[in-house]
Coordinates of C-alpha atoms and ligand atoms in Angstrom, one line a residue:
Chain A
M1 CA 11.3 2.5 9.8
K2 CA 10.5 -1.2 9.3
K3 CA 13.6 -3.2 8.6
L4 CA 14.4 -4.2 5.1
L5 CA 14.8 -7.9 5.4
N6 CA 16.8 -10.0 3.0
T7 CA 15.6 -12.1 0.1
V8 CA 17.8 -15.0 -0.7
Y9 CA 17.9 -15.9 -4.4
V10 CA 19.2 -19.4 -5.1
T11 CA 20.3 -19.9 -8.7
T12 CA 22.9 -22.7 -8.6
E13 CA 21.3 -25.8 -9.8
G14 CA 21.6 -28.7 -7.5
S15 CA 22.0 -26.5 -4.3
A16 CA 20.4 -27.9 -1.2
L17 CA 18.9 -25.6 1.4
K18 CA 18.5 -26.7 4.9
K19 CA 18.0 -25.4 8.4
D20 CA 20.9 -25.4 10.8
G21 CA 19.9 -24.0 14.2
E22 CA 18.4 -20.6 13.5
N23 CA 20.1 -20.3 10.1
L24 CA 19.4 -21.1 6.5
V25 CA 22.3 -22.9 5.0
A26 CA 22.9 -23.4 1.3
D27 CA 25.1 -26.4 0.3
V28 CA 26.5 -27.0 -3.1
D29 CA 28.1 -30.4 -3.8
G30 CA 28.2 -31.1 -0.1
A31 CA 30.1 -27.9 0.8
E32 CA 28.5 -25.0 2.6
R33 CA 28.2 -21.9 0.4
A34 CA 26.0 -19.5 2.3
R35 CA 24.5 -19.1 5.8
V36 CA 21.9 -16.5 6.7
P37 CA 20.2 -16.1 10.1
L38 CA 16.4 -16.7 9.7
H39 CA 15.5 -13.6 11.6
M40 CA 17.1 -11.5 8.9
L41 CA 15.1 -13.1 6.1
A42 CA 11.9 -12.1 4.4
S43 CA 11.8 -14.6 1.6
V44 CA 13.6 -17.3 -0.3
V45 CA 13.4 -17.5 -4.1
A46 CA 14.7 -20.7 -5.7
F47 CA 15.3 -20.9 -9.5
G48 CA 15.2 -24.4 -11.1
P49 CA 16.2 -27.7 -9.4
I50 CA 16.9 -26.7 -5.8
L51 CA 16.4 -29.0 -2.8
I52 CA 14.7 -27.6 0.3
S53 CA 14.6 -29.6 3.5
P54 CA 11.2 -30.1 5.3
A55 CA 12.7 -28.6 8.5
L56 CA 13.6 -25.4 6.6
I57 CA 10.1 -25.2 5.0
G58 CA 8.5 -25.6 8.5
A59 CA 10.8 -23.0 10.1
C60 CA 10.1 -20.5 7.3
A61 CA 6.3 -21.0 7.4
E62 CA 6.3 -20.4 11.1
R63 CA 8.3 -17.2 10.9
G64 CA 6.4 -15.7 7.9
I65 CA 9.3 -16.2 5.5
T66 CA 7.8 -17.1 2.1
I67 CA 9.5 -19.5 -0.3
S68 CA 8.9 -19.0 -4.0
L69 CA 9.8 -21.6 -6.6
M70 CA 10.6 -20.5 -10.1
D71 CA 11.6 -22.6 -13.1
R72 CA 15.0 -22.1 -14.7
A73 CA 13.7 -19.3 -16.9
G74 CA 12.4 -17.4 -13.9
R75 CA 8.7 -18.2 -14.4
F76 CA 6.7 -18.6 -11.2
Q77 CA 5.8 -22.2 -10.3
A78 CA 4.7 -22.3 -6.6
R79 CA 4.9 -20.5 -3.4
I80 CA 5.0 -21.8 0.2
E81 CA 3.4 -19.7 2.8
G82 CA 2.7 -20.1 6.5
P83 CA -0.7 -19.6 8.1
V84 CA -2.5 -16.7 6.5
T85 CA -1.7 -13.4 8.2
G86 CA -4.7 -11.9 6.4
N87 CA -7.3 -9.8 8.2
V88 CA -10.7 -10.9 7.1
L89 CA -12.3 -7.5 7.7
L90 CA -9.6 -5.9 5.5
R91 CA -10.2 -8.5 2.8
R92 CA -13.9 -7.9 2.9
A93 CA -13.3 -4.2 2.4
Q94 CA -11.0 -5.1 -0.4
Y95 CA -13.6 -7.2 -2.2
K96 CA -16.2 -4.6 -1.7
A97 CA -13.9 -1.9 -3.1
A98 CA -13.1 -4.1 -6.1
D99 CA -16.7 -3.5 -7.3
Q100 CA -16.3 0.3 -7.1
A101 CA -12.7 0.6 -8.0
E102 CA -12.6 3.8 -10.2
D103 CA -10.7 6.0 -7.8
I104 CA -8.1 3.3 -6.8
V105 CA -7.5 2.5 -10.4
R106 CA -7.2 6.3 -11.1
S107 CA -4.4 6.5 -8.5
I108 CA -2.6 3.4 -9.9
V109 CA -2.8 4.6 -13.5
M110 CA -1.7 8.1 -12.5
G111 CA 1.3 6.8 -10.7
K112 CA 2.2 4.4 -13.5
I113 CA 2.0 7.0 -16.3
A114 CA 3.7 9.7 -14.2
N115 CA 6.6 7.4 -13.4
Q116 CA 7.0 6.1 -17.0
R117 CA 7.1 9.7 -18.1
A118 CA 9.6 10.5 -15.4
V119 CA 11.9 7.9 -16.9
I120 CA 11.7 9.7 -20.3
R121 CA 12.2 13.1 -18.7
R122 CA 15.2 11.9 -16.8
A123 CA 16.9 10.5 -19.9
L124 CA 16.2 13.8 -21.7
R125 CA 17.7 15.7 -18.9
D126 CA 20.8 13.5 -18.5
Y127 CA 21.8 13.1 -22.1
G128 CA 19.2 14.9 -24.2
T129 CA 21.9 17.1 -25.7
E130 CA 23.9 14.0 -26.9
M131 CA 20.9 12.6 -28.7
E132 CA 20.1 12.7 -32.4
V133 CA 17.5 15.4 -33.0
P134 CA 14.8 13.0 -34.2
A135 CA 15.2 10.8 -31.2
R136 CA 15.0 13.8 -28.8
T137 CA 12.0 15.2 -30.6
E138 CA 10.2 11.8 -30.3
L139 CA 10.9 11.5 -26.6
E140 CA 9.7 15.1 -26.0
H141 CA 6.6 14.5 -28.0
A142 CA 5.9 11.2 -26.1
A143 CA 6.4 13.0 -22.8
D144 CA 4.0 15.8 -23.8
R145 CA 1.3 13.4 -24.9
M146 CA 1.7 11.4 -21.7
A147 CA 1.2 14.7 -19.8
A148 CA -2.1 15.2 -21.7
I149 CA -3.2 11.7 -20.9
L150 CA -2.4 12.3 -17.2
R151 CA -4.6 15.4 -17.1
R152 CA -7.4 13.4 -18.7
V153 CA -7.0 10.7 -16.1
Q154 CA -7.0 13.2 -13.3
L155 CA -10.0 15.2 -14.4
A156 CA -12.5 13.0 -16.1
D157 CA -15.0 11.0 -14.2
D158 CA -13.8 7.9 -16.0
T159 CA -15.0 4.4 -16.1
I160 CA -12.4 1.7 -15.3
D161 CA -12.4 0.6 -18.9
R162 CA -11.5 4.1 -20.0
L163 CA -8.8 4.3 -17.4
R164 CA -7.4 1.0 -18.6
G165 CA -7.6 2.5 -22.1
S166 CA -5.5 5.5 -21.0
E167 CA -3.0 3.3 -19.4
G168 CA -2.6 1.3 -22.6
E169 CA -2.3 4.4 -24.7
A170 CA 0.5 5.7 -22.4
A171 CA 2.2 2.4 -22.4
N172 CA 2.2 2.4 -26.3
L173 CA 3.8 5.8 -26.3
Y174 CA 6.4 4.8 -23.7
F175 CA 7.4 1.6 -25.3
G176 CA 7.2 3.3 -28.7
V177 CA 10.2 5.5 -27.8
F178 CA 11.9 3.0 -25.4
D179 CA 14.6 2.3 -27.9
H180 CA 15.9 5.9 -27.7
L181 CA 16.6 5.3 -24.0
I182 CA 19.1 2.5 -24.9
R183 CA 22.6 3.7 -25.3
S184 CA 24.5 0.4 -25.7
P185 CA 26.2 -0.1 -29.1
D186 CA 25.2 -3.8 -29.1
A187 CA 22.8 -4.3 -32.1
E188 CA 21.3 -7.3 -30.3
L189 CA 20.1 -5.0 -27.5
R190 CA 17.9 -2.8 -29.6
W191 CA 14.3 -2.6 -28.7
T192 CA 11.5 -3.3 -31.1
C193 CA 8.3 -4.0 -29.1
R194 CA 7.2 -5.6 -25.9
S195 CA 7.0 -9.4 -26.0
R196 CA 6.2 -11.4 -22.9
R197 CA 5.6 -15.1 -23.0
P198 CA 8.2 -15.9 -24.1
P199 CA 10.4 -12.8 -24.5
L200 CA 11.7 -12.7 -28.0
D201 CA 14.7 -10.4 -27.7
A202 CA 17.3 -9.6 -25.1
M203 CA 15.7 -6.4 -23.7
N204 CA 12.4 -8.2 -23.2
A205 CA 14.1 -11.1 -21.5
L206 CA 15.8 -8.6 -19.1
L207 CA 12.6 -6.7 -18.4
S208 CA 10.6 -10.0 -17.9
F209 CA 13.2 -11.2 -15.4
L210 CA 13.1 -8.0 -13.4
Y211 CA 9.3 -7.9 -13.5
T212 CA 9.3 -11.5 -12.0
L213 CA 11.4 -10.2 -9.1
L214 CA 9.2 -7.2 -8.6
T215 CA 6.0 -9.3 -8.7
H216 CA 7.4 -11.6 -6.1
D217 CA 8.1 -8.6 -3.8
C218 CA 4.7 -7.0 -4.5
R219 CA 3.0 -10.3 -3.7
S220 CA 4.8 -10.6 -0.4
A221 CA 3.9 -7.0 0.4
C222 CA 0.2 -7.8 -0.1
E223 CA 0.4 -10.7 2.2
T224 CA 2.3 -8.8 4.8
A225 CA -0.3 -6.0 4.8
G226 CA -3.1 -8.6 5.1
L227 CA -4.5 -8.1 1.6
D228 CA -5.5 -10.8 -0.8
P229 CA -3.0 -10.7 -3.7
A230 CA -5.5 -12.3 -6.0
V231 CA -8.2 -9.7 -6.0
G232 CA -7.2 -6.7 -8.0
F233 CA -8.6 -3.4 -9.2
L234 CA -6.9 -2.4 -12.4
H235 CA -6.3 -6.1 -13.3
R236 CA -9.4 -8.2 -13.7
D237 CA -9.6 -11.3 -11.5
R238 CA -8.4 -14.4 -13.2
P239 CA -7.8 -17.7 -11.5
G240 CA -4.2 -18.1 -10.6
R241 CA -3.3 -14.5 -11.3
P242 CA -2.0 -12.3 -8.5
S243 CA -4.0 -9.3 -9.7
L244 CA -3.5 -7.1 -6.7
A245 CA 0.3 -7.7 -6.7
L246 CA 0.2 -6.7 -10.4
D247 CA -1.8 -3.6 -9.6
L248 CA 0.7 -2.5 -6.9
M249 CA 3.5 -3.2 -9.3
E250 CA 2.3 -0.9 -12.1
E251 CA 3.6 2.3 -10.5
L252 CA 6.9 0.6 -9.7
R253 CA 7.8 -1.1 -13.0
A254 CA 9.3 2.0 -14.7
P255 CA 11.4 3.4 -11.9
L256 CA 12.5 0.1 -10.3
A257 CA 12.7 -2.4 -13.2
D258 CA 12.9 -0.4 -16.4
R259 CA 15.4 2.1 -15.1
L260 CA 17.5 -0.7 -13.7
A261 CA 17.4 -2.6 -17.0
L262 CA 18.4 0.6 -18.9
S263 CA 21.3 1.4 -16.6
L264 CA 22.6 -2.2 -16.7
V265 CA 22.7 -2.1 -20.4
N266 CA 23.8 1.5 -20.8
R267 CA 26.7 0.9 -18.4
R268 CA 27.5 -2.3 -20.3
Q269 CA 27.2 -4.4 -17.2
I270 CA 24.8 -6.5 -19.3
R271 CA 25.8 -7.2 -22.9
A272 CA 24.5 -9.2 -25.8
G273 CA 26.6 -12.2 -24.6
D274 CA 24.6 -12.4 -21.4
F275 CA 21.6 -13.9 -23.2
R276 CA 20.8 -17.4 -24.5
H277 CA 18.8 -17.9 -27.7
M278 CA 16.5 -20.9 -27.7
D279 CA 15.5 -22.8 -30.8
S280 CA 11.9 -21.6 -30.4
G281 CA 13.0 -18.0 -30.7
A282 CA 12.7 -17.3 -27.0
V283 CA 15.5 -15.4 -25.4
L284 CA 16.6 -15.9 -21.8
L285 CA 19.2 -14.4 -19.6
S286 CA 22.3 -16.7 -19.1
D287 CA 23.2 -17.8 -15.6
E288 CA 26.0 -15.3 -15.5
G289 CA 23.6 -12.5 -16.7
R290 CA 21.1 -13.5 -14.1
R291 CA 23.6 -13.3 -11.3
T292 CA 24.6 -9.8 -12.5
V293 CA 20.9 -8.7 -12.5
L294 CA 20.2 -10.2 -9.1
T295 CA 23.1 -8.4 -7.5
A296 CA 22.1 -5.1 -9.0
W297 CA 18.5 -5.7 -8.0
Q298 CA 19.5 -6.2 -4.4
E299 CA 21.6 -3.1 -4.4
R300 CA 18.8 -1.1 -5.9
K301 CA 16.5 -2.2 -3.2
K302 CA 18.8 -0.7 -0.6
E303 CA 18.8 2.8 -2.2
E304 CA 16.8 5.3 -0.1
R305 CA 14.2 7.6 -1.5
Q306 CA 11.9 10.2 0.0
H307 CA 8.4 8.6 0.1
P308 CA 6.3 11.4 -1.4
F309 CA 3.2 10.8 0.7
L310 CA 4.6 9.7 4.0
Q311 CA 7.4 12.3 3.7
E312 CA 10.0 10.1 5.1
K313 CA 13.0 8.3 3.6
A314 CA 12.5 4.6 2.8
P315 CA 14.6 2.1 0.9
F316 CA 13.2 1.1 -2.5
G317 CA 12.8 -2.4 -1.3
L318 CA 10.2 -1.3 1.3
V319 CA 8.1 0.7 -1.2
P320 CA 5.8 -2.2 -2.2
W321 CA 5.1 -2.8 1.5
L322 CA 4.4 0.8 2.2
Q323 CA 2.1 1.1 -0.8
A324 CA 0.2 -2.1 0.3
Q325 CA -0.1 -0.6 3.7
M326 CA -1.5 2.7 2.4
L327 CA -4.0 0.8 0.3
A328 CA -5.0 -1.2 3.4
R329 CA -5.4 2.0 5.5
H330 CA -7.6 3.5 2.6
L331 CA -9.7 0.3 2.5
R332 CA -10.2 0.4 6.3
G333 CA -11.4 4.0 6.0
D334 CA -8.5 6.0 7.3
I335 CA -7.9 8.1 4.2
D336 CA -10.1 9.2 1.3
A337 CA -8.0 7.7 -1.5
Y338 CA -5.0 5.5 -2.3
P339 CA -1.9 7.7 -2.6
P340 CA 0.2 6.5 -5.5
W341 CA 4.0 6.5 -5.3
F342 CA 5.3 9.2 -7.5
W343 CA 8.9 8.9 -8.5
T344 CA 10.4 12.3 -8.4
Chain B
M1 CA -25.5 -2.1 27.2
N2 CA -23.3 -3.8 29.8
S3 CA -26.1 -6.0 31.0
V4 CA -26.8 -7.5 27.6
L5 CA -25.5 -11.0 27.2
H6 CA -23.3 -11.2 24.2
A7 CA -23.9 -14.9 23.4
E8 CA -23.1 -14.5 19.7
E9 CA -20.2 -12.2 20.1
D10 CA -16.6 -13.2 20.6
P11 CA -15.5 -12.2 24.1
I12 CA -13.1 -9.4 24.5
P13 CA -9.6 -10.4 25.8
L14 CA -8.7 -9.0 29.1
S15 CA -5.4 -7.8 27.8
A16 CA -7.2 -5.6 25.3
L17 CA -8.3 -3.3 28.1
Q18 CA -4.8 -2.1 28.9
H19 CA -4.4 -1.3 25.2
A20 CA -7.7 0.5 25.2
V21 CA -6.8 2.7 28.1
Y22 CA -3.6 3.7 26.4
C23 CA -5.3 4.2 23.0
L24 CA -8.5 2.8 21.7
R25 CA -7.1 2.6 18.2
Q26 CA -4.2 0.6 19.4
A27 CA -6.6 -1.9 20.9
A28 CA -8.4 -2.1 17.6
L29 CA -5.3 -2.5 15.6
I30 CA -4.0 -5.3 17.8
H31 CA -7.2 -7.2 18.6
I32 CA -9.4 -6.5 15.5
E33 CA -7.0 -5.9 12.7
K34 CA -4.5 -8.3 14.2
L35 CA -1.5 -6.0 13.5
W36 CA 1.3 -6.5 15.9
A37 CA 4.8 -5.2 16.1
E38 CA 7.2 -7.6 17.6
N39 CA 9.8 -5.5 19.4
H40 CA 12.2 -5.6 22.2
F41 CA 9.5 -4.9 24.8
T42 CA 7.0 -7.5 23.7
A43 CA 9.8 -10.1 23.7
E44 CA 10.7 -9.2 27.2
G45 CA 7.1 -9.5 28.2
D46 CA 6.9 -13.0 26.7
V47 CA 9.9 -14.2 28.8
L48 CA 8.2 -12.8 31.8
H49 CA 5.0 -14.6 31.0
A50 CA 6.8 -17.8 30.3
V51 CA 7.9 -17.7 34.0
A52 CA 4.5 -16.9 35.2
D53 CA 2.8 -19.4 32.9
K54 CA 4.1 -22.6 34.5
G55 CA 0.6 -23.1 36.0
G56 CA -0.4 -25.1 39.0
T57 CA -1.0 -24.4 42.7
R58 CA 1.5 -23.5 45.4
K59 CA 0.9 -22.6 49.0
T60 CA 2.7 -19.7 50.7
R61 CA 1.9 -17.7 53.8
G62 CA -1.5 -19.3 54.3
A63 CA -2.7 -18.3 50.8
R64 CA -3.5 -20.7 48.0
R65 CA -1.7 -19.4 44.9
V66 CA -3.0 -20.3 41.4
L67 CA -0.9 -19.5 38.4
S68 CA -2.4 -18.8 34.9
L69 CA -6.0 -18.9 36.0
P70 CA -8.6 -18.6 33.3
L71 CA -11.2 -15.9 34.0
A72 CA -14.3 -14.6 32.3
S73 CA -17.2 -12.2 32.9
R74 CA -20.5 -12.8 31.1
R75 CA -21.8 -9.4 32.0
L76 CA -18.8 -7.5 30.5
N77 CA -18.1 -10.1 27.8
L78 CA -14.5 -10.4 28.9
T79 CA -12.2 -13.4 28.9
G80 CA -8.6 -14.0 29.7
V81 CA -6.0 -15.5 32.0
A82 CA -4.7 -14.1 35.2
D83 CA -1.0 -14.4 35.8
L84 CA -1.5 -15.2 39.5
V85 CA -4.5 -15.2 41.8
E86 CA -4.0 -15.7 45.6
F87 CA -6.9 -17.0 47.6
Y88 CA -7.1 -16.1 51.3
P89 CA -9.4 -18.0 53.6
T90 CA -11.9 -15.9 55.5
P91 CA -15.1 -16.7 57.4
Q92 CA -17.1 -15.7 54.4
G93 CA -15.2 -18.0 52.1
E94 CA -12.0 -17.6 50.0
V95 CA -11.3 -14.0 49.0
S96 CA -9.3 -13.7 45.8
Y97 CA -6.4 -11.4 45.2
P98 CA -5.2 -11.0 41.6
V99 CA -1.5 -10.3 41.0
E100 CA -0.4 -9.2 37.5
Y101 CA 3.2 -9.2 36.3
K102 CA 4.4 -6.2 34.3
R103 CA 7.6 -5.4 32.5
G104 CA 9.1 -2.0 33.3
K105 CA 7.9 0.2 36.1
P106 CA 4.7 1.8 37.3
K107 CA 3.2 4.1 34.6
L108 CA 1.5 7.4 34.6
H109 CA -1.6 6.2 32.9
R110 CA -3.9 3.7 34.5
A111 CA -3.8 0.9 31.9
D112 CA -2.3 -1.7 34.2
E113 CA -4.7 -0.9 37.0
V114 CA -7.7 -1.2 34.7
Q115 CA -6.6 -4.6 33.4
L116 CA -6.2 -5.8 37.0
C117 CA -9.5 -4.3 38.0
A118 CA -11.2 -6.2 35.1
Q119 CA -9.7 -9.4 36.5
A120 CA -11.2 -8.5 39.9
L121 CA -14.6 -7.9 38.3
C122 CA -14.4 -11.4 36.6
L123 CA -13.4 -13.0 39.9
E124 CA -16.3 -11.3 41.7
E125 CA -18.7 -12.6 39.1
M126 CA -17.3 -16.1 39.2
T127 CA -16.9 -16.5 42.9
G128 CA -19.7 -14.3 44.2
I129 CA -17.3 -12.8 46.8
A130 CA -16.1 -9.2 46.7
V131 CA -12.5 -8.6 45.7
P132 CA -11.4 -5.4 47.4
E133 CA -7.8 -5.2 46.2
G134 CA -5.0 -6.8 44.1
A135 CA -1.4 -6.0 43.2
L136 CA 0.8 -5.2 40.2
F137 CA 4.3 -6.7 40.3
Y138 CA 6.8 -4.6 38.3
A139 CA 9.9 -6.4 36.9
Q140 CA 12.1 -3.4 36.8
T141 CA 11.5 -2.3 40.4
K142 CA 10.7 -5.8 41.7
R143 CA 8.0 -4.4 43.9
R144 CA 4.4 -5.1 44.4
V145 CA 2.1 -2.1 44.1
V146 CA -1.2 -2.7 45.9
V147 CA -4.2 -1.5 43.9
P148 CA -7.4 -0.9 45.8
F149 CA -10.5 -1.5 43.6
D150 CA -12.3 1.7 44.5
D151 CA -15.4 3.1 42.8
T152 CA -13.4 5.4 40.5
L153 CA -11.3 2.6 39.2
R154 CA -14.3 0.3 38.8
A155 CA -16.2 3.0 36.9
L156 CA -13.2 3.6 34.6
T157 CA -12.8 -0.1 34.0
E158 CA -16.5 -0.5 33.1
H159 CA -16.3 2.5 30.9
V160 CA -13.3 1.2 29.0
A161 CA -14.9 -2.2 28.6
A162 CA -18.0 -0.6 27.1
E163 CA -16.0 1.5 24.7
L164 CA -14.0 -1.5 23.6
S165 CA -17.2 -3.6 23.2
A166 CA -18.6 -0.8 20.9
V167 CA -15.5 -0.9 18.8
F168 CA -15.6 -4.7 18.6
D169 CA -19.3 -4.6 17.6
A170 CA -18.6 -1.9 14.9
R171 CA -15.4 -3.7 13.7
K172 CA -14.3 -0.2 12.8
T173 CA -10.8 1.1 13.8
P174 CA -11.2 4.4 15.6
A175 CA -9.2 7.6 15.0
P176 CA -5.7 7.9 16.6
T177 CA -5.4 9.2 20.1
T178 CA -5.1 12.9 20.6
H179 CA -2.1 12.3 23.0
K180 CA 0.8 12.7 20.6
S181 CA 3.3 11.6 23.3
R182 CA 1.6 8.2 23.4
C183 CA 2.1 7.8 19.7
R184 CA 5.8 8.5 20.1
A185 CA 6.2 5.7 22.6
C186 CA 3.9 3.3 20.7
S187 CA 5.4 0.2 19.1
L188 CA 2.6 0.2 16.6
I189 CA 3.3 3.6 15.2
E190 CA 4.6 2.4 11.8
L191 CA 1.6 0.1 11.3
C192 CA -0.8 2.7 12.6
R193 CA 0.5 5.7 10.7
P194 CA -1.4 8.2 12.9
E195 CA 0.0 11.2 10.9
T196 CA -1.8 10.0 7.7
F197 CA -5.2 9.6 9.3
A198 CA -7.9 11.6 7.5
R199 CA -5.2 13.4 5.4
P200 CA -6.9 14.5 2.2
V201 CA -5.2 12.2 -0.3
R202 CA -7.2 13.3 -3.4
K203 CA -6.1 16.9 -2.9
W204 CA -2.5 15.7 -2.3
R205 CA -2.7 13.6 -5.5
D206 CA -3.7 16.6 -7.5
R207 CA -0.9 18.7 -6.1
M208 CA 1.6 16.0 -6.8
L209 CA 0.4 15.8 -10.4
D210 CA 0.8 19.6 -10.8
L211 CA 4.2 19.3 -9.4
V212 CA 5.4 16.5 -11.7
L213 CA 3.8 18.1 -14.7
G214 CA 4.8 21.7 -13.8
T215 CA 8.4 21.5 -13.0
E216 CA 9.9 21.0 -16.4
Ligands
SF4_401 S1 0.5 5.3 17.1 FE1 -0.8 6.6 18.4 S2 -2.8 6.4 17.5 FE2 -1.6 4.7 16.7 S3 -2.0 3.0 18.0 FE3 -0.2 4.0 18.8 S4 -0.9 5.5 20.3 FE4 -2.7 4.9 19.1

């Protein structure tokens, strides 16, 4: 199994990252705080004002370690990448497939809805009996309707727009009952509806932050597999948008990010006090909250799961790469479809 | 097709021949799709080559020794660099004698011999003088194994070069080798995924959906 290499997340403002021999070293106020051998690194993600030395940038580029720069709020700003690893034949196949993408989109949408539904089913199984009857009924109802949508996605010879429609319908059902999955007593952590840019409540701030981390990993996975992260199938091309990374991410949002957000909140590792409320109404994770989430995220990536198609155990952190690889093998003609990752 | 000049085409690297003998798909994954798995063995190979790569000419036992000699064959559309070529003076002119360094020990398949023979074919085309034999030097046994370039080896080498050239032209990665034991020893197995090749994914997808919707 390919090694799960580390991602270093740097959140302390004013840190300086430099190269020392074959190591990345992080200094804060002139004192060394962390040291990681470069050969154990896949990427570096820096939040806010962090200094990075040219020698480190060069060493990372040479070794295929990507550096992503985020602003304080976790929004993507820039990415430093070495020489393209991409395979021009694969990319050509990807562009060609993008014009005839129904079946790839079908796989992505199937995986996404099935995994969202699995989050609901799992909650019903784990504490369905403790729930108020109306909540339980609503969850069951949503799961049933999502099952019907899945059958429709599976059987119909649908256009991409109709597949996108099904995906949206399922997402509405899912986020419509999402509040019933939250068991924290904090009133501030209740769910109303999805808000993105900017997130307007705590749960949305938490989800947005986790989605940023997942996007980063999916984007790296595309690059590593030789795919162009900008040309998607489910997501329409738009300048500056990593559409393929977002496509890959769809199946993984619910089991990797949503579930993690729910368990952080339900186990009270994240509480209302871990968020900052801005004058504009935007809500952001506090520094402390961000650290809690990053630690949990890195732990989550180490957890092993059976990969349903490859039938071998793989850590969660490698799933984006494995999926990108399966997509690449499909595009190169090895297999007749893209096998989605079903969370079971 | 061997006699055609491939003026427009990129030449095939000599090192691809040894991969192609082992597995044509491996050669395509490395040389066409540019997938490569760094592992212990390739690192060892690099150190070995760093030693051989110093370049230049030295004289020993009457032979002129040339390290890292660039080679090519227009006829076979091959190009590459020989680790070492020794030139022996004869009345007909200098006869060349290629020597290739290999990690490990002699193998059961003929990949190393084919790569060496391809160097000989290049040398013959470039010098116009027959190259009857060469040698493989194995790091693990520290022995030279003399390889005579007989008709069988020459035919095999030409055949592999032609197969490879067809794969390069088609830019299509062929099916996995049928020798399962080669896959088990292959450093590319996790990038190649031979077990998934031609597996019916659509059928699998439908079964998975039945599974996730049925087991409630
Ligand atoms: S895993 Fe098997 S089929 Fe794939 S490249 Fe290696 S030897 Fe060839």
